[in-house]
MMTF fields as JSON, N, C-alpha, C and O atoms, coordinates in Angstrom:
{
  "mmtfVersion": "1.0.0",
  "mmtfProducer": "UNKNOWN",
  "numBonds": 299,
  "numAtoms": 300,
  "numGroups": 75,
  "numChains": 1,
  "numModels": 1,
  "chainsPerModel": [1],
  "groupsPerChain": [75],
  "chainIdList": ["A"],
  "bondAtomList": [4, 2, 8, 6, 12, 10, 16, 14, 20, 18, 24, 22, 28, 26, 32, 30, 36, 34, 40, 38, 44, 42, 48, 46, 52, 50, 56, 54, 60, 58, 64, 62, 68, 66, 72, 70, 76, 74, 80, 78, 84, 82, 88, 86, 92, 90, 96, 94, 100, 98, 104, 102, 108, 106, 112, 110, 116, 114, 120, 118, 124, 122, 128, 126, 132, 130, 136, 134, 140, 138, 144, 142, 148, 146, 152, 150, 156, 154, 160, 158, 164, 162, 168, 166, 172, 170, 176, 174, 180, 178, 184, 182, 188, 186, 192, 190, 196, 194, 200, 198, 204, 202, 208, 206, 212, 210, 216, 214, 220, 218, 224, 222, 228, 226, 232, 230, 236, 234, 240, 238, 244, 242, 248, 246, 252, 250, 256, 254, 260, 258, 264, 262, 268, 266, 272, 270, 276, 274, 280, 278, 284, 282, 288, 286, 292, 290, 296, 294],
  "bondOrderList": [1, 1, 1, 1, 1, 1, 1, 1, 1, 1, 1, 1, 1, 1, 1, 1, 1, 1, 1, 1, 1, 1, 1, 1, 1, 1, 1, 1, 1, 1, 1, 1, 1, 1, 1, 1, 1, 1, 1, 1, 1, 1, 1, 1, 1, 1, 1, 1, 1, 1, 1, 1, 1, 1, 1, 1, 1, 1, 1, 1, 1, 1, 1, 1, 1, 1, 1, 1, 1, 1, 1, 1, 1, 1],
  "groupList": [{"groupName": "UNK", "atomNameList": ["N", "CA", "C", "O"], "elementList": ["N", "C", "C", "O"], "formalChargeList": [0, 0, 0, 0], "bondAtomList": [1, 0, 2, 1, 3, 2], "bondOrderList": [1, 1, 2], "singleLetterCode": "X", "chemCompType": "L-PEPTIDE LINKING"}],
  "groupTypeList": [0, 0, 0, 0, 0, 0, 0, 0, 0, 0, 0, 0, 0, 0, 0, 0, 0, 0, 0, 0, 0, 0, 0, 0, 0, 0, 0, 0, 0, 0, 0, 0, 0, 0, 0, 0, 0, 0, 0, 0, 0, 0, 0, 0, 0, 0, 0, 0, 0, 0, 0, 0, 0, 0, 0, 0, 0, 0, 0, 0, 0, 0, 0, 0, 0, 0, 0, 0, 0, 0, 0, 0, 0, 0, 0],
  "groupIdList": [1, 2, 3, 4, 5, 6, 7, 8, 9, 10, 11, 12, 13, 14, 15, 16, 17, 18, 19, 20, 21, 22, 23, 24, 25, 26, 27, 28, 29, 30, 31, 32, 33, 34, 35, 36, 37, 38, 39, 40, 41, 42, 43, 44, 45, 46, 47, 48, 49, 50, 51, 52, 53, 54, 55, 56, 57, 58, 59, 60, 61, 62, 63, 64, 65, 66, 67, 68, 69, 70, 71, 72, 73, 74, 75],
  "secStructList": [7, 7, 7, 7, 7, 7, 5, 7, 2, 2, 2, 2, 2, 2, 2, 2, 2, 2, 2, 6, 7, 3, 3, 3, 3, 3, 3, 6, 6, 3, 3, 3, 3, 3, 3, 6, 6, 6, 6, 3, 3, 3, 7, 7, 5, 7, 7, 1, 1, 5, 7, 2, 2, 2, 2, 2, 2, 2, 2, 2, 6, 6, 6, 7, 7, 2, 2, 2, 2, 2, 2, 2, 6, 6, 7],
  "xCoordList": [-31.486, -30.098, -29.986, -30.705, -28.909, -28.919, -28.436, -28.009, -28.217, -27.759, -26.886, -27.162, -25.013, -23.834, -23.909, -24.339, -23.396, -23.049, -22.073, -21.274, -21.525, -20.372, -19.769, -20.097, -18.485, -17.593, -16.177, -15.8, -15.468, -13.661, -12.958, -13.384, -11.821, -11.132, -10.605, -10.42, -10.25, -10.271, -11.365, -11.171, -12.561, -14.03, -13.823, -13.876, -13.482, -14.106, -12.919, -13.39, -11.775, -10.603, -10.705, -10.055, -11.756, -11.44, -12.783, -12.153, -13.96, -14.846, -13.914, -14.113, -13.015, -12.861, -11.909, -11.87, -11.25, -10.346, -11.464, -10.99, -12.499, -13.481, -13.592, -13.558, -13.783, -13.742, -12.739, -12.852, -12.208, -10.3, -9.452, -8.736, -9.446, -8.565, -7.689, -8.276, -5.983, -4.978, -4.341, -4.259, -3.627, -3.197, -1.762, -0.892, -1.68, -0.5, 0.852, 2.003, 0.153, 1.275, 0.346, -0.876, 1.261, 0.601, 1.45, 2.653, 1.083, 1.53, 1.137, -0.082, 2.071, 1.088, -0.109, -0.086, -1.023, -2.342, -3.21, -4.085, -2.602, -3.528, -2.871, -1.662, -3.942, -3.605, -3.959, -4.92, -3.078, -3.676, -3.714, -2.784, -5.141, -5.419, -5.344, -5.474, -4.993, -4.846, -5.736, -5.688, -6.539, -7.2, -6.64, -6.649, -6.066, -5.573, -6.608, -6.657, -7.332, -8.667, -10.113, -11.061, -9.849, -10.272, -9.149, -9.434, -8.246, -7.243, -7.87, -8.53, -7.822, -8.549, -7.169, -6.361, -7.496, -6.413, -7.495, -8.118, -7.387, -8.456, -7.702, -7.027, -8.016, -6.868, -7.54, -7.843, -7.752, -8.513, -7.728, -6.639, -8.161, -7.52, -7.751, -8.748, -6.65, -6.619, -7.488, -7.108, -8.636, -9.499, -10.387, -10.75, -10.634, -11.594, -12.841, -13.274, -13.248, -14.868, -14.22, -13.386, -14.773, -14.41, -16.129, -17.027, -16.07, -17.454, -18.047, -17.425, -19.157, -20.307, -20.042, -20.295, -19.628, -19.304, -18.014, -17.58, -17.215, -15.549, -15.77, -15.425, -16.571, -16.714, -18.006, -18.068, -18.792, -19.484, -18.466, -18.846, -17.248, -16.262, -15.545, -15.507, -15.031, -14.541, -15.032, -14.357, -16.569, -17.06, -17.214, -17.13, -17.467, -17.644, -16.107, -15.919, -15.3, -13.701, -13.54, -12.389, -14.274, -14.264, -14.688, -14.561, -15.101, -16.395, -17.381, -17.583, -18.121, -19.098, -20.002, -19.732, -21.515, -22.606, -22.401, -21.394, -23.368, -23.66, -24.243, -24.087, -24.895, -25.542, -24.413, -24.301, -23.22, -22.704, -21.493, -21.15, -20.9, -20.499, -20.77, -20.096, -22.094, -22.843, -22.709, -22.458, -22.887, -22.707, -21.748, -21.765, -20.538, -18.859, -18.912, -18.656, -19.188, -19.115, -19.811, -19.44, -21.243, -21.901, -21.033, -20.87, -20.355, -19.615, -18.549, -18.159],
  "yCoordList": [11.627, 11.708, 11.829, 12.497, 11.025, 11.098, 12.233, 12.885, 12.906, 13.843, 13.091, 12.044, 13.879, 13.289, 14.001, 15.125, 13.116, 13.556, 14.354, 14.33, 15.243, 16.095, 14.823, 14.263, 14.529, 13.602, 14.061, 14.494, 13.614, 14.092, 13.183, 12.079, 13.766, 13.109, 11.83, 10.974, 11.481, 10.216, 9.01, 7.905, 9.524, 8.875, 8.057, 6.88, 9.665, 9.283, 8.042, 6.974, 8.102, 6.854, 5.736, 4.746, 5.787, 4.514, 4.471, 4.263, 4.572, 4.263, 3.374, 2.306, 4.472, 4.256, 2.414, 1.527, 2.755, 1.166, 0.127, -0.942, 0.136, -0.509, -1.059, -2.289, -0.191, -0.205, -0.934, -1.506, -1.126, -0.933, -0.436, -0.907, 0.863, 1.88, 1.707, 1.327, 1.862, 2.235, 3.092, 3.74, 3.574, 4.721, 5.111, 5.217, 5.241, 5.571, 6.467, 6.147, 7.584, 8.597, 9.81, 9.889, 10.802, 11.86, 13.35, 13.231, 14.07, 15.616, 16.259, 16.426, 16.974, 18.176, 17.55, 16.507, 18.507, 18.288, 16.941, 16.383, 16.664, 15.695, 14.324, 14.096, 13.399, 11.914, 11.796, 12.38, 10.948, 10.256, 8.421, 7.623, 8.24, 6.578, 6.203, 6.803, 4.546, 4.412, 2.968, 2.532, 2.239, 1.132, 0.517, 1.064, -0.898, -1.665, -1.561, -0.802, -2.168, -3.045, -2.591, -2.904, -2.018, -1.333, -0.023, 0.755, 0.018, 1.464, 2.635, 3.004, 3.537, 4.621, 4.846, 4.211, 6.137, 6.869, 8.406, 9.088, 8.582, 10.011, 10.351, 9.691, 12.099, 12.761, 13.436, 14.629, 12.667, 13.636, 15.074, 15.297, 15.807, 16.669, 16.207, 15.539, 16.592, 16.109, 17.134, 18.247, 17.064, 18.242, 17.466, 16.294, 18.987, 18.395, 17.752, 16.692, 18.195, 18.043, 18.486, 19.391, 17.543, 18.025, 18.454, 17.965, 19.641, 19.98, 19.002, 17.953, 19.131, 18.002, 17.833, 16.796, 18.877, 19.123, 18.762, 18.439, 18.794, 17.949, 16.709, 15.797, 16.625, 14.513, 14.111, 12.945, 14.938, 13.978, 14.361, 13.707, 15.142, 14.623, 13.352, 12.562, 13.333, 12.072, 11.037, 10.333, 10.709, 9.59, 9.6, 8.583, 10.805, 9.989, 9.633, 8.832, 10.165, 10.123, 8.692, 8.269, 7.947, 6.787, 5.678, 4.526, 5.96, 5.242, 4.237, 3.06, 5.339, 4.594, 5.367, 6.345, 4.793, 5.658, 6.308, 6.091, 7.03, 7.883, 6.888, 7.064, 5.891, 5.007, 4.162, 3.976, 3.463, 2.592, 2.661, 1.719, 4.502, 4.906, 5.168, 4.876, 5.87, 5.58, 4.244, 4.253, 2.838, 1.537, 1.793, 1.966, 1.711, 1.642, 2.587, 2.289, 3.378, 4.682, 4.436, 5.067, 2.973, 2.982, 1.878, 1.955, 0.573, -0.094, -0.376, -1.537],
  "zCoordList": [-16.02, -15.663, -14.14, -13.397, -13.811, -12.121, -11.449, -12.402, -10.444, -9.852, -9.292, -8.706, -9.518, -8.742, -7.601, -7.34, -6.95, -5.574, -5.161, -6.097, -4.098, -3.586, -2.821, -1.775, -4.01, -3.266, -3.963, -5.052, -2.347, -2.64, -3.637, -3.978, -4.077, -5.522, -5.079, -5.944, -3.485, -3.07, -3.229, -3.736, -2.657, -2.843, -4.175, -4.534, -4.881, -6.779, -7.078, -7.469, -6.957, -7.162, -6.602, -6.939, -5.437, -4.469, -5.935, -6.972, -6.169, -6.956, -8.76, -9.34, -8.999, -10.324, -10.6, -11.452, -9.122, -8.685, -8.951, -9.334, -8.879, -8.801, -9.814, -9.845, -11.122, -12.583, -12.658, -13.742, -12.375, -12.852, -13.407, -14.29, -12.809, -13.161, -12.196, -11.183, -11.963, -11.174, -11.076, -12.119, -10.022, -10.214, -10.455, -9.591, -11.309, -12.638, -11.916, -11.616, -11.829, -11.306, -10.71, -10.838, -9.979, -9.843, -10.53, -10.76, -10.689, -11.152, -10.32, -10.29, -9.169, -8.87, -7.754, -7.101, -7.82, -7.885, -8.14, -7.478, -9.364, -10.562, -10.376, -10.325, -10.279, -10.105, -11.516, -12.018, -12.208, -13.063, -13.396, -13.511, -13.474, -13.725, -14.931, -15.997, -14.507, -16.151, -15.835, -14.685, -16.86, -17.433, -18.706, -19.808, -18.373, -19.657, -20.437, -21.405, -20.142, -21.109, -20.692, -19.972, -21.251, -22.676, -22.179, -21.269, -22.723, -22.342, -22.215, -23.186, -20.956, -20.523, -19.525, -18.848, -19.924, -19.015, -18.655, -19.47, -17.02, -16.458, -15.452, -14.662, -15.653, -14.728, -13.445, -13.469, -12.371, -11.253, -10.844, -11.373, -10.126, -9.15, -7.972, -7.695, -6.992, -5.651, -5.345, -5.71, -4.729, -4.294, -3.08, -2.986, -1.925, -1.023, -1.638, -1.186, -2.356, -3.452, -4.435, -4.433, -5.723, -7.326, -7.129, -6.443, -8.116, -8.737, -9.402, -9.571, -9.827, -9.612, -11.91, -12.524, -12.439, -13.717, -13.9, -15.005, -12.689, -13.014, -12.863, -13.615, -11.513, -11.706, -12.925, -13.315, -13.358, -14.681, -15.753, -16.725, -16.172, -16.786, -16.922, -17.866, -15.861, -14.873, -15.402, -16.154, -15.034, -15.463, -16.745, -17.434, -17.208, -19.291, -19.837, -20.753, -19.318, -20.222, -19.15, -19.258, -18.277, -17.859, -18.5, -18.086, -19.33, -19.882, -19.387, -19.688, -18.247, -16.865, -17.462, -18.159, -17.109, -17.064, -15.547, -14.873, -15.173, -14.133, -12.918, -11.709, -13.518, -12.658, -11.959, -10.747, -13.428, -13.207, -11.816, -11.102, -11.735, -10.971, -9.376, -8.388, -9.532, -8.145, -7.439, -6.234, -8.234, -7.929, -6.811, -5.593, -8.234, -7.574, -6.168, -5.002, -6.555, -5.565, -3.797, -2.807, -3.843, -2.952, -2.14, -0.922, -3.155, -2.661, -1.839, -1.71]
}
């Protein structure tokens, strides 16, 4: 299993756009994305750094591997 990185809830969205997720609306705090196809909807927090256990949330309710994210994430 890979070790995630300390990255801000911006980082992680500019990554998830990648996927193709958009960004829906915000609440608060909380952005939330949404993906037609295959429909996925994930709720970041606006945070300097999400914990390393909030973003491997992130990515499974994404439905990315850990690897597939890093990709997005290096791009």
């Amino acid at each position: 299993m890979s070790r995630l990185p300390q990255i801000s809830a911006r980082e992680c969205i500019r990554a998830l756009e990648g996927a193709g997720f958009f960004v829906k609306r915000q609440v608060g705090s909380h952005i939330i994305l949404r993906r037609e196809e295959p429909f996925t909807q994930v709720t970041v927090p606006d945070h300097k750094e999400l914990g390393r256990g909030t973003l491997r949330a992130i990515v499974r309710q994404a439905g990315l591997s850990v690897e597939e994210f890093l990709r997005l994430w290096r791009e």
